Amino acid sequence: MPQEQLMDKVVSLCKRRGFIFQSSDIYGGLSNTWDYGPYGVELKNNVKRAWWKTNVYERNDIFGMDAAILMHPKVWEASGHVKNFFDLKSDCKGCKKRFKAEDIKEATKCPECGGQLTEARPFNLMFKTHQGPVEETGNEIYMRPETAQGMFVNFSNILDARHPKLPFGMAQIGKAFRNEITPGNLTFRTREFEQMEIEYFVKPSEADEKLQEWIDTRWSWYLDLGLRPENLRKRAHAQDELAHYAKACTDIEYSFPFGWSELEGIANRTDFDLKQHTQHSGKDLQYFDDATKERFFPYIIEPSGGVDRSVLAFLVDAYNEEKVKDDTRVVLKFHKDLAPTKVAVLPLLRNRPEIVEVAKSLAADLKKSIITVYDDTGSIGKLYRRQDEVGTLYCITVDVQSLEDKQVTVRDRDSMLQERISLDRIKEYLITKLS
Ligand code: GAP
């Protein structure tokens, strides 16, 4: 399928089935801002849960955090974001559109209307707001452009509270805001988005080795959750594209329908942040090594991924169209841990109260341990297609025979194979399949 078509199909499915909606749609929409609907929020939560499980629960050396979005304005001076976090942009004097200098290269004429472009000027990407009821210069604060700083400023709190030894890390998932000049491609680049970030503190001499370990670990995470290997690649940053705080960085890129683009960056931030915060706050953020009696600033290895970008990659990757007899079925083949709904219970005949009763009571029981939906609003063919389109793993039908033999039919999403399983074994059967 041509790549532009794929993107259009995913966007349309997202709206039709309730994954992602345009924000403030009834007012004409706020451009490049998206709301997650019933299936979207489940998918997004599953991505975040899978990340937290691998990076926090399954390790002994990473501590979870949830820092505030609003931080002391000095944080952003220390971090270098006030001075360095900007894009160069040009405005068109004719149509008033704004362009990133790197997108239009050395052009002097507007690529859209041919009007005169202004000289490129720096444009800070941080959103500013005011704390307190009066809008004045002294109470300006920023919406955080990365979650990372919330962890750096808590470095000594974690040392005092948990007494970890190097190497150790902090992990956080949360919103970040950037006044992007060229957002677009659904949730790929937006002004409000969520990040999943790890700040991993290491001895400076071990930084290169740990950077490589994290590149490999994060690479495997995407593959383990089902992304096709041919759609992933690693790309090391050239020196001139590194962020102001980084000594090295490798991106994990995904082959989106609009081209290869960054999914996650894994950077060596050196001791830049801890040194800067020590200098600006007056609080010593060095680490004391009990064994060697040395005091030093650890280096930081940072795997930083976007939740919304991952959701988009998982959606695009899962999208399949298959010929079934004379029909085409659309199926989202999500990994079992990501599928928004695991099971759908569907009565074969909705005008038979005994069948509906068995189906409803089975669904109610399954719901206690598995994300399950009940649906009796169409013919079985339609109901199957509807569940395929949202990636439901198993459909269970209750039919006339079920009333006699106490068995139900379980249909596998991917193979479409059907199996009869007895009602008293069905829950255990599904739990085993989903674990
Ligand atoms: N703390 C490091 C940092 O923020 P980044 O490469 O600017 O690094 C990390 O961002 C990740 O956050 C990116 O790989 C991407 O997945 C996500 N991200 C960044 N800007 C985004 C935007 N405007 N919209 C959606 N996701 C974004």
Tab-separated table of C-alpha atoms and ligand atoms in Angstrom:
chain	number	residue	atom	x	y	z
A	1	MET	CA	0.000	0.000	0.000
A	2	PRO	CA	1.403	3.468	-0.870
A	3	GLN	CA	2.672	5.196	2.254
A	4	GLU	CA	0.448	8.336	1.939
A	5	GLN	CA	-2.560	6.046	1.749
A	6	LEU	CA	-1.475	4.199	4.876
A	7	MET	CA	-1.296	7.429	6.885
A	8	ASP	CA	-4.734	8.549	5.614
A	9	LYS	CA	-6.203	5.165	6.484
A	10	VAL	CA	-4.768	5.197	10.003
A	11	VAL	CA	-5.972	8.770	10.604
A	12	SER	CA	-9.451	7.874	9.414
A	13	LEU	CA	-9.602	4.660	11.462
A	14	CYS	CA	-8.438	6.580	14.545
A	15	LYS	CA	-11.402	8.929	14.241
A	16	ARG	CA	-13.982	6.357	13.104
A	17	ARG	CA	-13.251	3.872	15.865
A	18	GLY	CA	-12.422	6.250	18.692
A	19	PHE	CA	-8.632	6.184	19.056
A	20	ILE	CA	-7.736	9.825	18.376
A	21	PHE	CA	-9.937	12.884	17.784
A	22	GLN	CA	-9.105	16.437	16.748
A	23	SER	CA	-9.056	18.566	19.901
A	24	SER	CA	-11.886	21.117	20.287
A	25	ASP	CA	-13.430	19.738	17.111
A	26	ILE	CA	-16.814	21.444	17.567
A	27	TYR	CA	-15.020	24.823	17.461
A	28	GLY	CA	-13.230	23.982	14.234
A	29	GLY	CA	-10.381	22.248	16.073
A	30	LEU	CA	-7.141	23.505	17.595
A	31	SER	CA	-4.531	22.645	15.001
A	32	ASN	CA	-2.062	19.874	15.837
A	33	THR	CA	-3.716	19.125	19.164
A	34	TRP	CA	-5.314	15.743	19.700
A	35	ASP	CA	-7.599	14.016	22.182
A	36	TYR	CA	-7.399	10.291	22.854
A	37	GLY	CA	-10.757	8.501	22.695
A	38	PRO	CA	-11.833	5.255	24.426
A	39	TYR	CA	-9.482	2.937	22.513
A	40	GLY	CA	-6.714	5.519	22.236
A	41	VAL	CA	-6.477	6.077	25.963
A	42	GLU	CA	-6.243	2.311	26.571
A	43	LEU	CA	-3.528	1.935	23.939
A	44	LYS	CA	-1.595	4.879	25.329
A	45	ASN	CA	-1.905	3.607	28.911
A	46	ASN	CA	-0.738	0.168	27.772
A	47	VAL	CA	2.363	1.689	26.129
A	48	LYS	CA	3.152	3.585	29.330
A	49	ARG	CA	2.482	0.516	31.486
A	50	ALA	CA	4.772	-1.648	29.327
A	51	TRP	CA	7.531	0.979	29.603
A	52	TRP	CA	7.157	1.301	33.377
A	53	LYS	CA	7.111	-2.476	33.838
A	54	THR	CA	10.352	-2.992	31.882
A	55	ASN	CA	12.213	0.012	33.222
A	56	VAL	CA	11.040	0.257	36.829
A	57	TYR	CA	9.399	-2.955	38.074
A	58	GLU	CA	11.714	-5.433	36.364
A	59	ARG	CA	14.913	-3.669	37.507
A	60	ASN	CA	16.479	-2.998	40.889
A	61	ASP	CA	18.327	0.158	39.961
A	62	ILE	CA	15.646	2.567	38.719
A	63	PHE	CA	13.343	4.716	40.862
A	64	GLY	CA	10.004	6.039	39.610
A	65	MET	CA	9.242	9.776	39.802
A	66	ASP	CA	6.382	12.114	39.040
A	67	ALA	CA	7.681	15.686	39.210
A	68	ALA	CA	5.593	18.828	38.702
A	69	ILE	CA	5.188	20.360	35.249
A	70	LEU	CA	5.765	23.857	36.640
A	71	MET	CA	9.250	24.412	38.023
A	72	HIS	CA	11.293	27.308	39.411
A	73	PRO	CA	12.232	29.597	36.467
A	74	LYS	CA	15.909	29.326	37.430
A	75	VAL	CA	15.794	25.632	36.450
A	76	TRP	CA	15.528	26.651	32.800
A	77	GLU	CA	18.339	29.175	33.070
A	78	ALA	CA	20.590	26.526	34.630
A	79	SER	CA	19.577	23.858	32.119
A	80	GLY	CA	20.469	26.155	29.219
A	81	HIS	CA	16.942	26.119	27.767
A	82	VAL	CA	16.424	29.899	28.112
A	83	LYS	CA	19.588	30.516	26.107
A	84	ASN	CA	19.788	27.545	23.777
A	85	PHE	CA	16.376	25.984	23.237
A	86	PHE	CA	15.255	27.729	20.089
A	87	ASP	CA	14.648	27.240	16.391
A	88	LEU	CA	15.597	29.776	13.748
A	89	LYS	CA	12.522	30.890	11.856
A	90	SER	CA	11.518	33.160	8.990
A	91	ASP	CA	8.124	34.783	8.489
A	92	CYS	CA	6.472	35.381	5.130
A	93	LYS	CA	5.563	39.055	4.761
A	94	GLY	CA	2.765	38.051	2.371
A	95	CYS	CA	0.835	35.067	3.805
A	96	LYS	CA	2.308	35.491	7.338
A	97	LYS	CA	3.247	31.788	7.548
A	98	ARG	CA	6.241	30.902	9.703
A	99	PHE	CA	8.978	28.502	8.563
A	100	LYS	CA	11.854	26.718	10.268
A	101	ALA	CA	15.115	27.985	8.703
A	102	GLU	CA	16.383	24.391	8.311
A	103	ASP	CA	13.263	23.485	6.277
A	104	ILE	CA	13.597	26.303	3.759
A	105	LYS	CA	17.415	26.358	3.645
A	106	GLU	CA	18.631	29.703	2.241
A	107	ALA	CA	15.362	30.625	0.474
A	108	THR	CA	14.317	34.286	0.410
A	109	LYS	CA	10.868	33.670	-1.117
A	110	CYS	CA	7.949	31.918	0.629
A	111	PRO	CA	7.602	28.284	-0.585
A	112	GLU	CA	3.795	28.616	-0.365
A	113	CYS	CA	2.888	32.036	-1.819
A	114	GLY	CA	6.190	33.362	-3.204
A	115	GLY	CA	6.115	36.364	-0.827
A	116	GLN	CA	9.241	37.935	0.727
A	117	LEU	CA	10.688	36.056	3.740
A	118	THR	CA	12.145	37.889	6.747
A	119	GLU	CA	15.704	37.181	7.972
A	120	ALA	CA	15.825	34.040	10.151
A	121	ARG	CA	15.414	34.933	13.842
A	122	PRO	CA	15.692	32.780	16.992
A	123	PHE	CA	12.371	31.652	18.444
A	124	ASN	CA	12.378	30.057	21.908
A	125	LEU	CA	10.329	26.871	22.034
A	126	MET	CA	9.280	27.118	25.672
A	127	PHE	CA	5.698	28.050	26.559
A	128	LYS	CA	5.552	30.891	29.053
A	129	THR	CA	2.814	31.564	31.569
A	130	HIS	CA	2.363	33.502	34.809
A	131	GLN	CA	2.193	32.161	38.340
A	132	GLY	CA	-0.356	33.976	40.525
A	133	PRO	CA	-3.205	36.319	39.632
A	134	VAL	CA	-1.163	39.225	38.226
A	135	GLU	CA	0.546	39.014	34.848
A	136	GLU	CA	3.859	40.791	35.330
A	137	THR	CA	7.447	40.136	34.340
A	138	GLY	CA	8.551	38.942	37.782
A	139	ASN	CA	6.197	35.962	37.931
A	140	GLU	CA	6.781	34.405	34.528
A	141	ILE	CA	7.254	30.656	34.548
A	142	TYR	CA	7.618	27.997	31.863
A	143	MET	CA	5.731	24.837	31.010
A	144	ARG	CA	8.505	22.216	31.080
A	145	PRO	CA	9.872	21.376	27.601
A	146	GLU	CA	11.316	18.060	28.889
A	147	THR	CA	10.533	15.951	31.957
A	148	ALA	CA	14.247	15.381	32.592
A	149	GLN	CA	14.881	18.476	34.716
A	150	GLY	CA	12.307	17.323	37.292
A	151	MET	CA	14.587	14.361	37.939
A	152	PHE	CA	17.889	16.269	38.022
A	153	VAL	CA	16.608	18.685	40.666
A	154	ASN	CA	15.546	15.672	42.774
A	155	PHE	CA	18.955	13.973	42.539
A	156	SER	CA	19.938	14.654	46.161
A	157	ASN	CA	16.426	13.781	47.411
A	158	ILE	CA	16.778	10.305	45.905
A	159	LEU	CA	20.299	9.931	47.340
A	160	ASP	CA	19.004	10.880	50.812
A	161	ALA	CA	15.809	8.839	50.639
A	162	ARG	CA	17.055	5.630	48.970
A	163	HIS	CA	20.884	5.650	49.299
A	164	PRO	CA	21.487	4.081	45.866
A	165	LYS	CA	24.944	3.186	44.574
A	166	LEU	CA	26.046	4.051	41.045
A	167	PRO	CA	24.893	3.162	38.482
A	168	PHE	CA	21.247	3.956	39.202
A	169	GLY	CA	18.469	5.844	37.503
A	170	MET	CA	15.175	7.662	37.761
A	171	ALA	CA	12.225	7.137	35.435
A	172	GLN	CA	9.344	9.429	34.694
A	173	ILE	CA	6.418	9.665	32.306
A	174	GLY	CA	4.731	13.019	31.886
A	175	LYS	CA	3.628	15.913	29.760
A	176	ALA	CA	6.042	18.298	28.081
A	177	PHE	CA	5.279	21.411	26.031
A	178	ARG	CA	7.079	22.993	23.106
A	179	ASN	CA	5.928	25.838	20.940
A	180	GLU	CA	6.906	23.922	17.807
A	181	ILE	CA	7.030	25.918	14.567
A	182	THR	CA	6.209	22.996	12.300
A	183	PRO	CA	4.037	20.457	14.108
A	184	GLY	CA	2.184	17.810	12.111
A	185	ASN	CA	1.584	14.211	11.069
A	186	LEU	CA	-1.089	13.435	13.657
A	187	THR	CA	0.589	12.923	17.049
A	188	PHE	CA	4.134	12.818	15.664
A	189	ARG	CA	5.028	16.430	16.437
A	190	THR	CA	2.667	18.396	18.647
A	191	ARG	CA	2.977	21.266	21.085
A	192	GLU	CA	1.689	19.251	24.027
A	193	PHE	CA	2.970	15.687	24.304
A	194	GLU	CA	4.113	13.056	26.766
A	195	GLN	CA	7.630	11.808	27.291
A	196	MET	CA	8.964	8.605	28.873
A	197	GLU	CA	12.419	9.458	30.192
A	198	ILE	CA	15.126	7.694	32.158
A	199	GLU	CA	18.038	9.560	33.692
A	200	TYR	CA	20.715	6.969	34.441
A	201	PHE	CA	23.626	8.145	36.618
A	202	VAL	CA	26.968	6.470	35.977
A	203	LYS	CA	30.676	6.841	36.718
A	204	PRO	CA	32.153	9.048	33.966
A	205	SER	CA	34.548	6.262	32.968
A	206	GLU	CA	31.591	3.924	32.322
A	207	ALA	CA	29.474	6.364	30.286
A	208	ASP	CA	30.314	5.043	26.800
A	209	GLU	CA	29.623	1.447	27.777
A	210	LYS	CA	26.320	2.323	29.508
A	211	LEU	CA	25.233	4.443	26.544
A	212	GLN	CA	25.620	1.413	24.281
A	213	GLU	CA	23.810	-0.825	26.792
A	214	TRP	CA	20.848	1.555	26.853
A	215	ILE	CA	20.726	1.822	23.053
A	216	ASP	CA	20.481	-1.997	22.913
A	217	THR	CA	17.949	-2.199	25.752
A	218	ARG	CA	15.630	0.376	24.258
A	219	TRP	CA	15.953	-1.156	20.777
A	220	SER	CA	14.831	-4.539	22.151
A	221	TRP	CA	11.875	-2.962	23.945
A	222	TYR	CA	10.316	-1.813	20.674
A	223	LEU	CA	10.953	-5.179	19.024
A	224	ASP	CA	9.577	-7.106	22.005
A	225	LEU	CA	6.359	-5.104	21.694
A	226	GLY	CA	5.999	-6.173	18.103
A	227	LEU	CA	7.389	-3.381	15.911
A	228	ARG	CA	8.661	-4.901	12.674
A	229	PRO	CA	12.478	-4.953	12.630
A	230	GLU	CA	12.572	-3.630	9.056
A	231	ASN	CA	10.783	-0.484	10.267
A	232	LEU	CA	13.421	0.356	12.881
A	233	ARG	CA	16.943	1.684	12.570
A	234	LYS	CA	19.568	3.410	14.718
A	235	ARG	CA	21.153	6.704	13.749
A	236	ALA	CA	24.047	8.355	15.568
A	237	HIS	CA	23.902	12.173	15.685
A	238	ALA	CA	26.539	14.181	13.885
A	239	GLN	CA	28.433	16.622	16.164
A	240	ASP	CA	26.577	19.644	14.764
A	241	GLU	CA	23.107	18.283	15.522
A	242	LEU	CA	23.714	17.395	19.178
A	243	ALA	CA	21.617	19.215	21.794
A	244	HIS	CA	23.546	21.796	23.832
A	245	TYR	CA	23.886	19.375	26.775
A	246	ALA	CA	24.903	16.210	24.892
A	247	LYS	CA	28.265	14.693	24.026
A	248	ALA	CA	26.757	11.837	21.987
A	249	CYS	CA	23.296	10.694	20.992
A	250	THR	CA	21.804	7.845	18.993
A	251	ASP	CA	18.230	7.976	17.770
A	252	ILE	CA	16.027	4.960	17.317
A	253	GLU	CA	14.112	5.858	14.170
A	254	TYR	CA	10.905	4.404	12.808
A	255	SER	CA	9.902	4.236	9.166
A	256	PHE	CA	6.703	6.288	9.455
A	257	PRO	CA	4.553	6.668	6.297
A	258	PHE	CA	6.065	10.157	5.961
A	259	GLY	CA	9.663	8.891	6.213
A	260	TRP	CA	12.275	7.727	8.728
A	261	SER	CA	11.891	9.836	11.879
A	262	GLU	CA	13.003	9.835	15.497
A	263	LEU	CA	11.094	7.685	17.940
A	264	GLU	CA	13.509	7.966	20.840
A	265	GLY	CA	16.904	9.527	21.510
A	266	ILE	CA	19.513	7.955	23.804
A	267	ALA	CA	22.035	10.585	24.846
A	268	ASN	CA	25.143	10.974	26.937
A	269	ARG	CA	24.391	14.247	28.788
A	270	THR	CA	27.731	14.066	30.626
A	271	ASP	CA	27.814	15.943	33.974
A	272	PHE	CA	26.392	19.063	32.337
A	273	ASP	CA	23.063	19.157	34.185
A	274	LEU	CA	24.260	18.303	37.705
A	275	LYS	CA	27.109	20.826	37.414
A	276	GLN	CA	24.794	23.551	36.109
A	277	HIS	CA	22.248	23.011	38.893
A	278	THR	CA	25.007	22.977	41.504
A	279	GLN	CA	26.293	26.284	40.211
A	280	HIS	CA	22.886	27.950	39.894
A	281	SER	CA	21.239	26.628	43.089
A	282	GLY	CA	24.273	26.577	45.401
A	283	LYS	CA	23.383	22.998	46.412
A	284	ASP	CA	26.205	20.496	45.877
A	285	LEU	CA	24.904	17.706	43.633
A	286	GLN	CA	28.053	15.602	43.680
A	287	TYR	CA	27.985	11.908	44.499
A	288	PHE	CA	30.142	10.518	47.295
A	289	ASP	CA	31.642	7.121	46.558
A	290	ASP	CA	32.003	5.265	49.883
A	291	ALA	CA	34.477	2.756	48.492
A	292	THR	CA	36.973	5.207	46.986
A	293	LYS	CA	36.089	8.195	49.230
A	294	GLU	CA	35.836	10.302	46.068
A	295	ARG	CA	33.299	13.051	45.451
A	296	PHE	CA	32.368	13.680	41.810
A	297	PHE	CA	29.595	14.554	39.366
A	298	PRO	CA	28.180	11.396	37.739
A	299	TYR	CA	27.528	11.360	34.009
A	300	ILE	CA	23.965	10.917	32.821
A	301	ILE	CA	22.785	8.520	30.142
A	302	GLU	CA	19.305	9.485	29.009
A	303	PRO	CA	16.923	7.291	26.986
A	304	SER	CA	14.129	9.711	26.093
A	305	GLY	CA	11.102	8.556	24.128
A	306	GLY	CA	7.764	10.064	23.211
A	307	VAL	CA	4.562	8.356	24.291
A	308	ASP	CA	2.491	9.840	21.474
A	309	ARG	CA	5.106	9.021	18.847
A	310	SER	CA	5.282	5.444	20.084
A	311	VAL	CA	1.495	5.172	19.985
A	312	LEU	CA	1.563	6.378	16.377
A	313	ALA	CA	4.311	3.894	15.461
A	314	PHE	CA	2.448	1.014	17.118
A	315	LEU	CA	-0.758	2.007	15.290
A	316	VAL	CA	0.857	2.283	11.865
A	317	ASP	CA	2.844	-0.911	12.358
A	318	ALA	CA	-0.211	-2.878	13.466
A	319	TYR	CA	-2.378	-1.785	10.521
A	320	ASN	CA	-3.138	-4.636	8.111
A	321	GLU	CA	-5.585	-5.150	5.285
A	322	GLU	CA	-6.326	-8.763	4.377
A	323	LYS	CA	-8.445	-10.360	1.688
A	324	VAL	CA	-11.051	-12.655	3.214
A	325	LYS	CA	-13.152	-14.305	0.489
A	326	ASP	CA	-14.545	-11.316	-1.471
A	327	ASP	CA	-14.106	-8.902	1.379
A	328	THR	CA	-11.199	-6.938	2.857
A	329	ARG	CA	-10.761	-7.059	6.579
A	330	VAL	CA	-8.892	-4.285	8.381
A	331	VAL	CA	-7.118	-5.605	11.439
A	332	LEU	CA	-4.843	-3.934	13.963
A	333	LYS	CA	-2.409	-6.663	14.975
A	334	PHE	CA	-1.213	-5.143	18.233
A	335	HIS	CA	1.030	-7.066	20.614
A	336	LYS	CA	-1.138	-8.658	23.303
A	337	ASP	CA	0.125	-6.266	25.991
A	338	LEU	CA	-0.830	-3.235	23.879
A	339	ALA	CA	-4.215	-4.282	22.488
A	340	PRO	CA	-6.766	-1.861	24.009
A	341	THR	CA	-9.358	-4.629	24.466
A	342	LYS	CA	-8.374	-8.224	25.015
A	343	VAL	CA	-11.707	-10.039	24.684
A	344	ALA	CA	-15.137	-9.383	23.155
A	345	VAL	CA	-18.139	-11.515	24.078
A	346	LEU	CA	-20.712	-11.676	21.270
A	347	PRO	CA	-24.031	-13.519	21.382
A	348	LEU	CA	-24.740	-15.189	18.028
A	349	LEU	CA	-28.465	-14.510	18.242
A	350	ARG	CA	-29.415	-11.373	20.098
A	351	ASN	CA	-33.137	-12.169	19.984
A	352	ARG	CA	-32.671	-15.290	22.139
A	353	PRO	CA	-32.789	-14.169	25.789
A	354	GLU	CA	-31.161	-17.406	27.094
A	355	ILE	CA	-28.128	-16.841	24.819
A	356	VAL	CA	-27.890	-13.153	25.707
A	357	GLU	CA	-28.062	-14.029	29.408
A	358	VAL	CA	-25.169	-16.524	29.182
A	359	ALA	CA	-23.091	-14.071	27.126
A	360	LYS	CA	-23.714	-11.147	29.475
A	361	SER	CA	-22.929	-13.170	32.552
A	362	LEU	CA	-19.702	-14.515	30.957
A	363	ALA	CA	-18.631	-10.970	30.009
A	364	ALA	CA	-19.358	-9.704	33.528
A	365	ASP	CA	-17.243	-12.472	35.011
A	366	LEU	CA	-14.326	-11.988	32.578
A	367	LYS	CA	-14.331	-8.211	33.142
A	368	LYS	CA	-13.120	-8.816	36.722
A	369	SER	CA	-9.734	-10.012	35.435
A	370	ILE	CA	-9.478	-9.206	31.712
A	371	ILE	CA	-10.354	-6.083	29.686
A	372	THR	CA	-13.521	-7.379	28.041
A	373	VAL	CA	-16.387	-5.830	26.092
A	374	TYR	CA	-19.861	-7.144	25.391
A	375	ASP	CA	-21.449	-6.307	22.036
A	376	ASP	CA	-24.750	-7.453	20.557
A	377	THR	CA	-25.443	-4.552	18.217
A	378	GLY	CA	-24.964	-6.271	14.840
A	379	SER	CA	-24.625	-9.499	12.918
A	380	ILE	CA	-21.715	-11.730	13.916
A	381	GLY	CA	-19.786	-10.866	10.731
A	382	LYS	CA	-20.058	-7.165	11.484
A	383	LEU	CA	-19.130	-7.650	15.121
A	384	TYR	CA	-15.986	-9.599	14.184
A	385	ARG	CA	-14.886	-6.886	11.733
A	386	ARG	CA	-15.485	-4.167	14.319
A	387	GLN	CA	-13.312	-5.978	16.868
A	388	ASP	CA	-10.588	-6.671	14.269
A	389	GLU	CA	-10.430	-2.967	13.480
A	390	VAL	CA	-9.589	-2.101	17.082
A	391	GLY	CA	-7.257	-5.050	17.584
A	392	THR	CA	-9.276	-7.144	20.067
A	393	LEU	CA	-7.372	-10.380	20.582
A	394	TYR	CA	-10.169	-12.893	21.143
A	395	CYS	CA	-13.851	-12.920	20.216
A	396	ILE	CA	-16.081	-15.352	22.074
A	397	THR	CA	-19.419	-16.300	20.617
A	398	VAL	CA	-22.234	-17.858	22.559
A	399	ASP	CA	-24.644	-19.830	20.354
A	400	VAL	CA	-27.608	-22.206	20.630
A	401	GLN	CA	-25.321	-25.167	21.112
A	402	SER	CA	-23.631	-23.409	24.047
A	403	LEU	CA	-26.894	-23.757	25.977
A	404	GLU	CA	-26.612	-27.520	25.706
A	405	ASP	CA	-22.912	-28.400	25.679
A	406	LYS	CA	-21.817	-25.440	27.872
A	407	GLN	CA	-19.085	-24.550	25.397
A	408	VAL	CA	-18.322	-21.316	23.544
A	409	THR	CA	-16.395	-20.533	20.352
A	410	VAL	CA	-13.140	-18.619	20.729
A	411	ARG	CA	-11.830	-16.870	17.603
A	412	ASP	CA	-8.210	-15.787	17.367
A	413	ARG	CA	-7.776	-12.272	15.880
A	414	ASP	CA	-4.734	-13.022	13.746
A	415	SER	CA	-5.347	-16.555	12.463
A	416	MET	CA	-9.167	-16.288	12.613
A	417	LEU	CA	-9.081	-19.938	13.737
A	418	GLN	CA	-11.933	-20.993	15.989
A	419	GLU	CA	-11.907	-23.361	18.937
A	420	ARG	CA	-14.635	-24.684	21.226
A	421	ILE	CA	-13.799	-24.237	24.902
A	422	SER	CA	-15.973	-25.167	27.851
A	423	LEU	CA	-17.463	-22.324	29.870
A	424	ASP	CA	-15.845	-23.490	33.088
A	425	ARG	CA	-12.366	-23.409	31.497
A	426	ILE	CA	-12.640	-20.267	29.387
A	427	LYS	CA	-11.327	-17.759	31.925
A	428	GLU	CA	-8.250	-19.831	32.732
A	429	TYR	CA	-7.709	-20.446	28.986
A	430	LEU	CA	-7.716	-16.708	28.245
A	431	ILE	CA	-5.545	-15.772	31.215
A	432	THR	CA	-2.930	-18.287	30.048
A	433	LYS	CA	-3.038	-16.939	26.502
A	434	LEU	CA	-2.679	-13.335	27.706
A	435	SER	CA	0.117	-13.864	30.212
B	1	GAP	N1	15.222	15.155	27.504
B	1	GAP	C1	15.682	14.979	26.177
B	1	GAP	C2	14.700	15.355	25.167
B	1	GAP	O1	13.673	15.942	25.468
B	1	GAP	P1	14.184	15.225	22.616
B	1	GAP	O2	14.855	14.446	21.538
B	1	GAP	O3	13.964	16.667	22.389
B	1	GAP	O4	15.039	14.965	23.918
B	1	GAP	C3	12.743	13.197	23.312
B	1	GAP	O5	12.798	14.547	22.932
B	1	GAP	C4	11.564	12.491	22.673
B	1	GAP	O6	10.350	13.206	22.943
B	1	GAP	C5	11.642	12.430	21.148
B	1	GAP	O7	12.384	11.310	20.727
B	1	GAP	C6	10.173	12.285	20.766
B	1	GAP	O8	9.766	10.946	20.835
B	1	GAP	C7	9.472	13.092	21.837
B	1	GAP	N2	9.147	14.445	21.343
B	1	GAP	C8	9.961	15.518	21.303
B	1	GAP	N3	9.317	16.590	20.791
B	1	GAP	C9	8.066	16.169	20.489
B	1	GAP	C10	6.913	16.804	19.924
B	1	GAP	N4	6.905	18.097	19.605
B	1	GAP	N5	5.784	16.059	19.744
B	1	GAP	C11	5.758	14.755	20.093
B	1	GAP	N6	6.817	14.111	20.640
B	1	GAP	C12	7.957	14.793	20.841
